[in-house]
One Martini backbone bead per residue (centre of mass of N, CA, C, O) as a GRO file, in nm:
protein
  452
    1MET     BB    1  -6.951  -2.546   4.628
    2PRO     BB    2  -6.901  -2.480   4.319
    3ILE     BB    3  -6.647  -2.447   4.095
    4ASP     BB    4  -6.551  -2.187   3.905
    5ALA     BB    5  -6.449  -1.918   3.751
    6ARG     BB    6  -6.454  -1.751   3.995
    7GLN     BB    7  -6.283  -1.917   4.188
    8MET     BB    8  -6.056  -1.951   4.059
    9ALA     BB    9  -5.958  -1.662   3.982
   10LEU     BB   10  -5.944  -1.592   4.279
   11SER     BB   11  -5.692  -1.815   4.339
   12VAL     BB   12  -5.492  -1.693   4.140
   13LEU     BB   13  -5.467  -1.442   4.256
   14ASN     BB   14  -5.384  -1.468   4.535
   15ARG     BB   15  -5.159  -1.623   4.458
   16LEU     BB   16  -4.979  -1.404   4.300
   17GLN     BB   17  -4.982  -1.300   4.588
   18ASP     BB   18  -4.847  -1.550   4.758
   19GLU     BB   19  -4.648  -1.629   4.550
   20ASN     BB   20  -4.354  -1.730   4.372
   21LYS     BB   21  -4.562  -1.734   4.090
   22THR     BB   22  -4.609  -1.698   3.817
   23LEU     BB   23  -4.925  -1.640   3.567
   24ASP     BB   24  -4.839  -1.937   3.428
   25THR     BB   25  -4.790  -2.127   3.617
   26ILE     BB   26  -5.059  -2.105   3.731
   27MET     BB   27  -5.255  -2.173   3.533
   28GLU     BB   28  -5.169  -2.435   3.425
   29GLU     BB   29  -5.263  -2.573   3.725
   30ALA     BB   30  -5.577  -2.487   3.652
   31TYR     BB   31  -5.593  -2.677   3.440
   32ALA     BB   32  -5.482  -2.937   3.544
   33SER     BB   33  -5.690  -2.962   3.757
   34ASP     BB   34  -5.974  -3.007   3.573
   35VAL     BB   35  -6.245  -2.875   3.697
   36LEU     BB   36  -6.304  -2.718   3.431
   37HIS     BB   37  -6.495  -2.851   3.166
   38ASP     BB   38  -6.620  -2.616   3.051
   39LYS     BB   39  -6.504  -2.402   2.797
   40ARG     BB   40  -6.624  -2.150   2.927
   41GLU     BB   41  -6.508  -2.122   3.192
   42LYS     BB   42  -6.210  -2.101   3.074
   43ALA     BB   43  -6.242  -1.864   2.922
   44LEU     BB   44  -6.345  -1.682   3.178
   45LEU     BB   45  -6.120  -1.773   3.342
   46GLN     BB   46  -5.883  -1.556   3.146
   47ALA     BB   47  -6.095  -1.271   3.105
   48LEU     BB   48  -6.023  -1.232   3.446
   49VAL     BB   49  -5.746  -1.236   3.519
   50PHE     BB   50  -5.631  -1.045   3.250
   51GLY     BB   51  -5.868  -0.775   3.328
   52VAL     BB   52  -5.790  -0.775   3.639
   53LEU     BB   53  -5.471  -0.689   3.578
   54ARG     BB   54  -5.510  -0.481   3.344
   55TRP     BB   55  -5.764  -0.323   3.536
   56GLN     BB   56  -5.660  -0.235   3.799
   57GLY     BB   57  -5.586   0.062   3.844
   58ARG     BB   58  -5.862   0.125   3.794
   59LEU     BB   59  -6.044  -0.032   3.979
   60ASP     BB   60  -5.879   0.101   4.220
   61TRP     BB   61  -6.009   0.357   4.197
   62ILE     BB   62  -6.272   0.295   4.227
   63ILE     BB   63  -6.302   0.182   4.507
   64ALA     BB   64  -6.178   0.442   4.686
   65GLN     BB   65  -6.518   0.593   4.580
   66PHE     BB   66  -6.679   0.374   4.772
   67SER     BB   67  -6.485   0.320   5.026
   68LYS     BB   68  -6.401   0.425   5.333
   69SER     BB   69  -6.183   0.253   5.320
   70PRO     BB   70  -5.876   0.206   5.268
   71LEU     BB   71  -5.710  -0.041   5.055
   72GLN     BB   72  -5.502  -0.154   5.251
   73ARG     BB   73  -5.750  -0.246   5.442
   74ILE     BB   74  -5.815  -0.419   5.280
   75GLU     BB   75  -5.836  -0.718   5.212
   76PRO     BB   76  -5.677  -0.913   4.950
   77GLU     BB   77  -5.955  -1.109   4.944
   78ILE     BB   78  -6.143  -0.895   4.906
   79LEU     BB   79  -6.058  -0.682   4.695
   80ASN     BB   80  -6.057  -0.909   4.468
   81ILE     BB   81  -6.338  -0.952   4.473
   82LEU     BB   82  -6.432  -0.686   4.390
   83ARG     BB   83  -6.245  -0.674   4.119
   84LEU     BB   84  -6.452  -0.878   3.982
   85GLY     BB   85  -6.699  -0.753   4.008
   86LEU     BB   86  -6.629  -0.518   3.841
   87PHE     BB   87  -6.535  -0.593   3.591
   88GLN     BB   88  -6.737  -0.718   3.488
   89ILE     BB   89  -6.918  -0.503   3.490
   90ILE     BB   90  -6.742  -0.297   3.274
   91TYR     BB   91  -6.682  -0.575   3.040
   92LEU     BB   92  -6.879  -0.780   3.096
   93SER     BB   93  -7.171  -0.766   2.887
   94LYS     BB   94  -7.284  -1.063   2.895
   95ILE     BB   95  -7.312  -0.990   3.218
   96PRO     BB   96  -7.495  -0.970   3.430
   97VAL     BB   97  -7.527  -0.688   3.728
   98SER     BB   98  -7.612  -0.910   3.933
   99ALA     BB   99  -7.424  -1.162   3.923
  100ALA     BB  100  -7.201  -1.023   3.973
  101VAL     BB  101  -7.292  -0.952   4.258
  102ASN     BB  102  -7.375  -1.211   4.396
  103THR     BB  103  -7.072  -1.342   4.348
  104SER     BB  104  -6.951  -1.184   4.500
  105VAL     BB  105  -7.134  -1.177   4.754
  106GLU     BB  106  -7.121  -1.516   4.813
  107MET     BB  107  -6.764  -1.548   4.855
  108ALA     BB  108  -6.754  -1.363   5.122
  109LYS     BB  109  -6.903  -1.530   5.290
  110SER     BB  110  -6.694  -1.806   5.264
  111THR     BB  111  -6.463  -1.605   5.427
  112ALA     BB  112  -6.662  -1.374   5.603
  113PRO     BB  113  -6.827  -1.137   5.766
  114LEU     BB  114  -7.080  -0.932   5.741
  115TRP     BB  115  -7.010  -0.697   5.698
  116VAL     BB  116  -6.817  -0.732   5.511
  117VAL     BB  117  -7.020  -0.818   5.268
  118LYS     BB  118  -7.174  -0.546   5.302
  119PHE     BB  119  -6.903  -0.387   5.189
  120VAL     BB  120  -6.919  -0.583   4.917
  121ASN     BB  121  -7.232  -0.481   4.845
  122GLY     BB  122  -7.207  -0.160   4.843
  123VAL     BB  123  -6.999  -0.102   4.686
  124LEU     BB  124  -7.108  -0.260   4.410
  125ARG     BB  125  -7.374  -0.091   4.376
  126ASN     BB  126  -7.259   0.212   4.387
  127ALA     BB  127  -7.116   0.141   4.153
  128VAL     BB  128  -7.316   0.089   3.924
  129ARG     BB  129  -7.456   0.393   3.942
  130LYS     BB  130  -7.187   0.552   3.939
  131HIS     BB  131  -6.923   0.465   3.775
  132GLU     BB  132  -6.993   0.671   3.500
  133THR     BB  133  -7.021   0.942   3.654
  134LEU     BB  134  -6.744   0.988   3.712
  135GLU     BB  135  -6.415   1.219   3.728
  136PHE     BB  136  -6.129   1.190   3.636
  137PRO     BB  137  -5.811   1.289   3.670
  138ASP     BB  138  -5.657   1.561   3.519
  139LEU     BB  139  -5.451   1.551   3.188
  140HIS     BB  140  -5.299   1.852   3.297
  141THR     BB  141  -5.270   1.868   3.586
  142ASP     BB  142  -5.252   1.547   3.609
  143PRO     BB  143  -5.103   1.262   3.453
  144VAL     BB  144  -5.025   1.129   3.622
  145THR     BB  145  -5.304   1.005   3.763
  146ALA     BB  146  -5.487   0.986   3.512
  147LEU     BB  147  -5.305   0.744   3.392
  148SER     BB  148  -5.282   0.547   3.624
  149ALA     BB  149  -5.596   0.501   3.657
  150THR     BB  150  -5.691   0.520   3.401
  151LYS     BB  151  -5.476   0.290   3.230
  152SER     BB  152  -5.346   0.107   3.432
  153PHE     BB  153  -5.051   0.221   3.620
  154PRO     BB  154  -4.813   0.282   3.787
  155ARG     BB  155  -4.660   0.553   3.867
  156TRP     BB  156  -4.356   0.517   3.865
  157LEU     BB  157  -4.422   0.395   3.525
  158ILE     BB  158  -4.572   0.723   3.437
  159LEU     BB  159  -4.334   0.902   3.512
  160ARG     BB  160  -4.071   0.743   3.317
  161TRP     BB  161  -4.238   0.796   3.029
  162LEU     BB  162  -4.287   1.072   3.056
  163LYS     BB  163  -3.997   1.170   3.010
  164ARG     BB  164  -3.955   0.940   2.761
  165TYR     BB  165  -4.197   1.034   2.552
  166GLY     BB  166  -4.442   1.136   2.643
  167LEU     BB  167  -4.785   1.214   2.663
  168GLU     BB  168  -4.878   1.071   2.397
  169GLU     BB  169  -4.658   0.816   2.365
  170THR     BB  170  -4.766   0.709   2.674
  171GLU     BB  171  -5.030   0.663   2.547
  172GLN     BB  172  -5.006   0.476   2.310
  173LEU     BB  173  -4.874   0.267   2.542
  174CYS     BB  174  -5.103   0.230   2.700
  175ASP     BB  175  -5.259   0.119   2.517
  176ALA     BB  176  -5.124  -0.132   2.367
  177ILE     BB  177  -5.118  -0.294   2.599
  178ASN     BB  178  -5.406  -0.339   2.697
  179LYS     BB  179  -5.426  -0.488   2.440
  180ILE     BB  180  -5.539  -0.802   2.313
  181PRO     BB  181  -5.309  -0.960   2.152
  182PRO     BB  182  -5.188  -1.175   1.913
  183LEU     BB  183  -5.178  -1.470   1.770
  184THR     BB  184  -4.870  -1.613   1.741
  185ILE     BB  185  -4.612  -1.742   1.534
  186ARG     BB  186  -4.338  -2.012   1.407
  187THR     BB  187  -4.255  -2.174   1.142
  188ASN     BB  188  -4.180  -2.427   1.087
  189THR     BB  189  -3.965  -2.571   0.841
  190ILE     BB  190  -3.870  -2.876   0.872
  191LYS     BB  191  -4.198  -2.955   0.808
  192ALA     BB  192  -4.284  -2.614   0.676
  193THR     BB  193  -4.441  -2.384   0.557
  194ARG     BB  194  -4.642  -2.107   0.559
  195GLU     BB  195  -4.833  -2.197   0.324
  196GLU     BB  196  -4.926  -2.453   0.462
  197LEU     BB  197  -4.994  -2.333   0.764
  198ILE     BB  198  -5.223  -2.151   0.669
  199LYS     BB  199  -5.411  -2.366   0.536
  200SER     BB  200  -5.424  -2.522   0.718
  201LEU     BB  201  -5.594  -2.308   0.948
  202GLU     BB  202  -5.846  -2.252   0.768
  203THR     BB  203  -6.043  -2.389   0.973
  204GLY     BB  204  -5.928  -2.328   1.282
  205VAL     BB  205  -5.948  -2.011   1.222
  206GLU     BB  206  -5.880  -1.656   1.220
  207GLN     BB  207  -5.702  -1.466   1.015
  208PRO     BB  208  -5.438  -1.591   0.877
  209GLN     BB  209  -5.135  -1.404   0.896
  210PRO     BB  210  -4.870  -1.350   0.795
  211THR     BB  211  -4.691  -1.102   0.905
  212ARG     BB  212  -4.463  -0.862   0.833
  213PHE     BB  213  -4.132  -0.885   0.918
  214SER     BB  214  -4.129  -1.222   0.975
  215PRO     BB  215  -4.130  -1.517   0.769
  216ASP     BB  216  -4.261  -1.736   0.959
  217GLY     BB  217  -4.521  -1.546   1.034
  218ILE     BB  218  -4.832  -1.572   1.237
  219THR     BB  219  -5.143  -1.469   1.257
  220PHE     BB  220  -5.450  -1.500   1.479
  221SER     BB  221  -5.799  -1.600   1.520
  222HIS     BB  222  -5.979  -1.733   1.695
  223PRO     BB  223  -5.993  -2.028   1.784
  224GLY     BB  224  -6.181  -2.351   1.820
  225VAL     BB  225  -5.886  -2.471   2.025
  226ALA     BB  226  -5.674  -2.552   2.156
  227ILE     BB  227  -5.338  -2.486   2.072
  228PRO     BB  228  -5.325  -2.822   2.128
  229ASP     BB  229  -5.496  -2.953   1.948
  230LEU     BB  230  -5.389  -2.852   1.641
  231PRO     BB  231  -5.277  -3.058   1.425
  232SER     BB  232  -5.052  -2.802   1.349
  233PHE     BB  233  -4.951  -2.911   1.609
  234ARG     BB  234  -4.870  -3.199   1.683
  235GLN     BB  235  -4.782  -3.182   1.407
  236GLY     BB  236  -4.504  -2.976   1.421
  237TRP     BB  237  -4.584  -2.627   1.271
  238PHE     BB  238  -4.496  -2.473   1.547
  239GLN     BB  239  -4.472  -2.188   1.747
  240VAL     BB  240  -4.495  -1.963   2.023
  241GLN     BB  241  -4.455  -1.652   1.882
  242ASP     BB  242  -4.329  -1.341   1.907
  243GLU     BB  243  -4.200  -1.175   1.679
  244ALA     BB  244  -3.969  -1.022   1.808
  245ALA     BB  245  -3.859  -1.247   1.839
  246GLN     BB  246  -3.797  -1.377   1.614
  247LEU     BB  247  -3.582  -1.172   1.526
  248VAL     BB  248  -3.349  -1.260   1.748
  249THR     BB  249  -3.225  -1.463   1.552
  250LEU     BB  250  -3.188  -1.370   1.292
  251MET     BB  251  -2.970  -1.191   1.407
  252LEU     BB  252  -2.773  -1.434   1.436
  253ASN     BB  253  -2.732  -1.601   1.227
  254PRO     BB  254  -2.739  -1.924   1.163
  255GLN     BB  255  -2.567  -2.197   1.081
  256ALA     BB  256  -2.560  -2.523   0.970
  257GLU     BB  257  -2.228  -2.542   1.055
  258ASP     BB  258  -2.259  -2.460   1.383
  259THR     BB  259  -2.195  -2.379   1.708
  260VAL     BB  260  -2.498  -2.317   1.937
  261LEU     BB  261  -2.559  -2.077   2.197
  262ASP     BB  262  -2.832  -2.118   2.410
  263ALA     BB  263  -2.815  -1.959   2.738
  264CYS     BB  264  -3.135  -1.909   2.783
  265ALA     BB  265  -3.366  -2.171   2.709
  266GLY     BB  266  -3.605  -2.267   2.848
  267LEU     BB  267  -3.846  -2.367   2.649
  268GLY     BB  268  -3.711  -2.336   2.287
  269GLY     BB  269  -3.829  -2.094   2.134
  270LYS     BB  270  -3.598  -2.036   2.019
  271THR     BB  271  -3.424  -2.359   1.968
  272GLY     BB  272  -3.569  -2.413   1.738
  273HIS     BB  273  -3.564  -2.142   1.538
  274ILE     BB  274  -3.238  -2.243   1.520
  275ALA     BB  275  -3.279  -2.538   1.431
  276GLN     BB  276  -3.429  -2.399   1.118
  277LEU     BB  277  -3.176  -2.191   1.050
  278MET     BB  278  -2.945  -2.441   1.006
  279LYS     BB  279  -3.133  -2.725   0.910
  280ASN     BB  280  -3.075  -2.954   1.159
  281ARG     BB  281  -2.739  -2.877   1.213
  282GLY     BB  282  -2.525  -2.925   1.342
  283ARG     BB  283  -2.520  -2.737   1.683
  284ILE     BB  284  -2.716  -2.678   2.011
  285VAL     BB  285  -2.669  -2.561   2.286
  286ALA     BB  286  -2.942  -2.566   2.604
  287MET     BB  287  -2.913  -2.343   2.843
  288ASP     BB  288  -2.989  -2.354   3.174
  289ASN     BB  289  -3.121  -2.382   3.566
  290ASP     BB  290  -3.351  -2.536   3.469
  291SER     BB  291  -3.456  -2.909   3.445
  292HIS     BB  292  -3.747  -2.893   3.386
  293LYS     BB  293  -3.703  -2.738   3.121
  294LEU     BB  294  -3.569  -2.867   2.982
  295GLU     BB  295  -3.780  -3.141   2.989
  296ARG     BB  296  -3.930  -3.011   2.796
  297LEU     BB  297  -3.771  -2.904   2.564
  298LYS     BB  298  -3.703  -3.172   2.440
  299ALA     BB  299  -4.047  -3.221   2.384
  300GLU     BB  300  -4.014  -2.926   2.211
  301MET     BB  301  -3.766  -3.103   1.959
  302GLN     BB  302  -3.947  -3.317   1.911
  303ARG     BB  303  -4.207  -3.203   1.799
  304LEU     BB  304  -4.058  -3.105   1.572
  305GLY     BB  305  -3.754  -3.272   1.467
  306VAL     BB  306  -3.542  -3.179   1.573
  307GLU     BB  307  -3.170  -3.325   1.661
  308ASN     BB  308  -2.894  -3.100   1.732
  309THR     BB  309  -2.985  -3.081   2.095
  310THR     BB  310  -2.835  -2.985   2.389
  311VAL     BB  311  -2.818  -3.019   2.746
  312ARG     BB  312  -2.733  -2.728   2.996
  313CYS     BB  313  -2.673  -2.676   3.311
  314HIS     BB  314  -2.669  -2.362   3.421
  315ASP     BB  315  -2.529  -2.109   3.617
  316LEU     BB  316  -2.460  -1.802   3.490
  317THR     BB  317  -2.322  -1.680   3.811
  318ARG     BB  318  -2.148  -1.879   3.679
  319PRO     BB  319  -1.908  -1.966   3.564
  320ILE     BB  320  -1.749  -2.139   3.296
  321SER     BB  321  -1.656  -2.400   3.170
  322ASP     BB  322  -1.325  -2.519   2.997
  323GLU     BB  323  -1.477  -2.691   2.775
  324TYR     BB  324  -1.651  -2.385   2.635
  325HIS     BB  325  -1.422  -2.243   2.523
  326ALA     BB  326  -1.408  -2.120   2.201
  327LEU     BB  327  -1.653  -2.312   2.068
  328PHE     BB  328  -1.877  -2.068   1.945
  329ASP     BB  329  -2.026  -1.889   1.661
  330ARG     BB  330  -2.328  -1.887   1.849
  331ILE     BB  331  -2.469  -1.620   2.100
  332LEU     BB  332  -2.746  -1.656   2.306
  333VAL     BB  333  -2.886  -1.414   2.477
  334ASP     BB  334  -3.184  -1.413   2.671
  335ALA     BB  335  -3.222  -1.252   2.958
  336PRO     BB  336  -3.328  -1.185   3.167
  337CYS     BB  337  -3.602  -0.959   3.355
  338SER     BB  338  -3.847  -0.765   3.374
  339GLY     BB  339  -4.079  -0.734   3.107
  340LEU     BB  340  -4.199  -0.479   2.991
  341GLY     BB  341  -4.261  -0.572   2.718
  342VAL     BB  342  -4.484  -0.824   2.781
  343LEU     BB  343  -4.710  -0.708   2.872
  344ARG     BB  344  -4.983  -0.781   2.710
  345ARG     BB  345  -4.942  -1.125   2.867
  346ASN     BB  346  -4.792  -0.931   3.151
  347PRO     BB  347  -4.984  -0.789   3.378
  348ASP     BB  348  -4.844  -0.873   3.630
  349ILE     BB  349  -4.609  -0.734   3.634
  350LYS     BB  350  -4.703  -0.392   3.692
  351TRP     BB  351  -4.686  -0.521   4.027
  352ARG     BB  352  -4.433  -0.677   4.064
  353LEU     BB  353  -4.255  -0.405   3.982
  354SER     BB  354  -3.990  -0.237   4.023
  355LYS     BB  355  -3.757   0.020   4.006
  356LYS     BB  356  -3.516  -0.188   4.191
  357ASN     BB  357  -3.470  -0.391   3.976
  358PHE     BB  358  -3.310  -0.299   3.779
  359ARG     BB  359  -3.060  -0.343   3.843
  360ASN     BB  360  -3.053  -0.600   3.935
  361TYR     BB  361  -3.068  -0.777   3.659
  362GLN     BB  362  -2.818  -0.594   3.553
  363LYS     BB  363  -2.610  -0.773   3.723
  364ARG     BB  364  -2.653  -1.000   3.581
  365GLN     BB  365  -2.643  -0.972   3.318
  366ILE     BB  366  -2.311  -0.862   3.294
  367GLN     BB  367  -2.243  -1.156   3.418
  368PHE     BB  368  -2.347  -1.356   3.180
  369MET     BB  369  -2.156  -1.195   2.965
  370ASP     BB  370  -1.891  -1.206   3.090
  371HIS     BB  371  -1.859  -1.546   3.110
  372LEU     BB  372  -1.919  -1.601   2.799
  373ALA     BB  373  -1.720  -1.462   2.602
  374PRO     BB  374  -1.484  -1.685   2.598
  375CYS     BB  375  -1.718  -1.873   2.427
  376ILE     BB  376  -1.579  -1.735   2.117
  377LYS     BB  377  -1.492  -1.721   1.896
  378PRO     BB  378  -1.315  -1.602   1.641
  379SER     BB  379  -1.560  -1.370   1.528
  380GLY     BB  380  -1.776  -1.494   1.613
  381ILE     BB  381  -2.122  -1.405   1.763
  382ILE     BB  382  -2.321  -1.198   2.035
  383VAL     BB  383  -2.681  -1.154   2.149
  384TYR     BB  384  -2.843  -0.925   2.300
  385SER     BB  385  -3.117  -0.973   2.465
  386VAL     BB  386  -3.472  -0.857   2.566
  387CYS     BB  387  -3.819  -0.757   2.708
  388SER     BB  388  -3.749  -0.511   2.726
  389THR     BB  389  -3.701  -0.075   2.727
  390GLU     BB  390  -3.483  -0.034   2.939
  391SER     BB  391  -3.178   0.121   3.022
  392GLU     BB  392  -3.073  -0.090   3.216
  393GLU     BB  393  -3.138  -0.332   3.020
  394ASN     BB  394  -2.951  -0.196   2.798
  395GLU     BB  395  -2.757  -0.011   2.747
  396ASP     BB  396  -2.594  -0.005   2.992
  397VAL     BB  397  -2.506  -0.284   2.959
  398ILE     BB  398  -2.340  -0.234   2.729
  399ASN     BB  399  -2.150  -0.056   2.840
  400ALA     BB  400  -2.003  -0.263   3.014
  401PHE     BB  401  -1.940  -0.395   2.858
  402LEU     BB  402  -1.724  -0.295   2.662
  403THR     BB  403  -1.523  -0.202   2.894
  404THR     BB  404  -1.505  -0.481   2.937
  405HIS     BB  405  -1.399  -0.621   2.607
  406SER     BB  406  -1.164  -0.520   2.330
  407LYS     BB  407  -1.308  -0.789   2.159
  408PHE     BB  408  -1.578  -0.619   2.146
  409ILE     BB  409  -1.827  -0.531   1.850
  410ILE     BB  410  -2.045  -0.355   1.734
  411ASP     BB  411  -2.291  -0.454   1.487
  412LYS     BB  412  -2.422  -0.256   1.161
  413GLU     BB  413  -2.467  -0.383   0.936
  414LEU     BB  414  -2.645  -0.628   0.879
  415ALA     BB  415  -2.600  -0.784   0.603
  416TYR     BB  416  -2.856  -1.007   0.640
  417LEU     BB  417  -3.082  -0.833   0.637
  418PRO     BB  418  -3.368  -0.776   0.592
  419SER     BB  419  -3.504  -0.460   0.565
  420GLN     BB  420  -3.750  -0.446   0.749
  421ILE     BB  421  -3.578  -0.517   1.003
  422HIS     BB  422  -3.395  -0.321   0.979
  423SER     BB  423  -3.523  -0.062   1.053
  424LEU     BB  424  -3.507  -0.111   1.363
  425VAL     BB  425  -3.196  -0.032   1.345
  426ASN     BB  426  -3.079   0.173   1.480
  427GLU     BB  427  -2.692   0.386   1.450
  428LYS     BB  428  -2.656   0.158   1.696
  429GLY     BB  429  -2.736  -0.184   1.647
  430TYR     BB  430  -2.998  -0.179   1.743
  431MET     BB  431  -3.302  -0.293   1.846
  432LYS     BB  432  -3.644  -0.167   1.874
  433THR     BB  433  -3.938  -0.240   2.005
  434GLN     BB  434  -4.295  -0.141   2.035
  435PRO     BB  435  -4.651  -0.213   2.015
  436HIS     BB  436  -4.715   0.096   1.911
  437ALA     BB  437  -4.551   0.088   1.690
  438HIS     BB  438  -4.530  -0.240   1.566
  439HIS     BB  439  -4.746  -0.461   1.723
  440MET     BB  440  -4.531  -0.556   1.949
  441ASP     BB  441  -4.346  -0.633   2.153
  442GLY     BB  442  -4.045  -0.575   2.375
  443PHE     BB  443  -3.735  -0.540   2.225
  444PHE     BB  444  -3.418  -0.583   2.263
  445ALA     BB  445  -3.108  -0.580   2.063
  446VAL     BB  446  -2.720  -0.693   1.975
  447VAL     BB  447  -2.414  -0.738   1.810
  448PHE     BB  448  -2.136  -0.913   1.880
  449LYS     BB  449  -1.786  -0.886   1.733
  450ARG     BB  450  -1.529  -1.093   1.743
  451ASN     BB  451  -1.213  -1.022   1.652
  452SER     BB  452  -1.020  -1.245   1.819
   0.00000   0.00000   0.00000
C-alpha cells in the first residue's frame, strides 16, 4: 500500500507516543522523508496530526460512548486509527464520511486481526450515525468533566485553571488555545523595514498586517508556498516568531555596544532579534547544551546577515566558567519550561505533561538562574522568561531567586518600553500574556537589575 497523508499521520502519532522526541522534530523528519510529494497531501498531514492532537480529549470521549472496551484496553495504534477516522468525520467537511471510515478500516487491516478491524468499523459507523446527538456532561453540575470532554483538555489542567480563572475565563482560555493561531513573523531590521517586508509579502500571502504590540511583527494567513520558499525568507528578511516572544527581547533592551549572553539560545529565534536591536554591533554569546541546535543557529544567523554572534555549548545545570563572570551587560534566560503557554502551536504538550513536571522544571529554572547570576556586570540586566503561565515556573522562581541573591531587584519602571508593551506589565514588574486576552502565546517575563 503506498504511503499517503493518513498513514503518515498515523506514523507521526504513534511515534509521538513511543519516542522521546518533540512533535516539531517528528514532523520535520516526516517532511524530510520526501514520501509525500503532493502539496495537498502535506497539508492534509498537517491538518490531521494537529487536529487530532488538538481535539484528542473530545475524540476520546466520543469513542468511549461507542466502544464496549474501555479506552485503556484499546491498543494505542488502534486508538490512533479511531481518532484519525473520527476527526475526519467531524471536522474535515471536504472528506466524504465513507472515505474517512474506509481508509481507517484499511489501516487497521494492515496491523490488526479481523475482530479488531470489525471493531474499528463498528465504532466509526456508529459515530457517523449518532455523534451529533450525543449529550456531553453538564457544564454546571460537573464543569471539570464537561470542559475536559468538550474543550479537549486533561482533567487535572481544567481543574487547575478553574481554581485560578473561574468557569467563564477558563472557557475563553480553552477556546483561544483550540483556535489555529495566525502565522506571525518578525522583521529582520538588519535587512528590511516592516513596511518593505509587508509590501514584499502582499503577492505571496493573504492579509499581511502589522502586529499590535511588537513594532517589528507581522501576521498573515494562507501563504501560497511553504514559508522557506518565500523570496523574503530566503533573503533573510524575517524569522518566524510569535508576538509574545518578540516582546521578551524588547524587555532585554540590548544596546549597540553591549556584551550579551543568550543563555538558552536554542535555534536562535531571540538571538537574531537581539542582534538586530544591537544593529549588528557589540558581542552576543549564544549558549545552549545542544550542539546540533547551535549549528543550525549559526546557519540561521548567516541567513539573517548577523555578524556579531558566537556560540558556546554548555549545560547550565553545571556552573559556568570563571571567564564569563561579570562579563555581560545583559543576559537573556529564556528557560526550558512546561510550554503550556504555547499549546496553540504545540497541542501535543497537554497530553504529555503532568502536574508533577512543574516542580522539575522549576528546579532547573532556579539552578540556571543561580549559575548565571555571577556572569552579569554590576548594574547589568537579566531577563528571565518562560512560555508558561503557571505560578511554579513564574512567581515561585522569581521569589526563590530574590531570596538567595540580595544584589538583584526587579525593575518595575521599564521606562524604555513603548506604552503598548508597558501595558502588559503589572505592578510587580511581571509581563504576562495570554492567548484569550492578548491574541498571542502565553509568556511570562521579568527584568532583574544588579545593584552593585
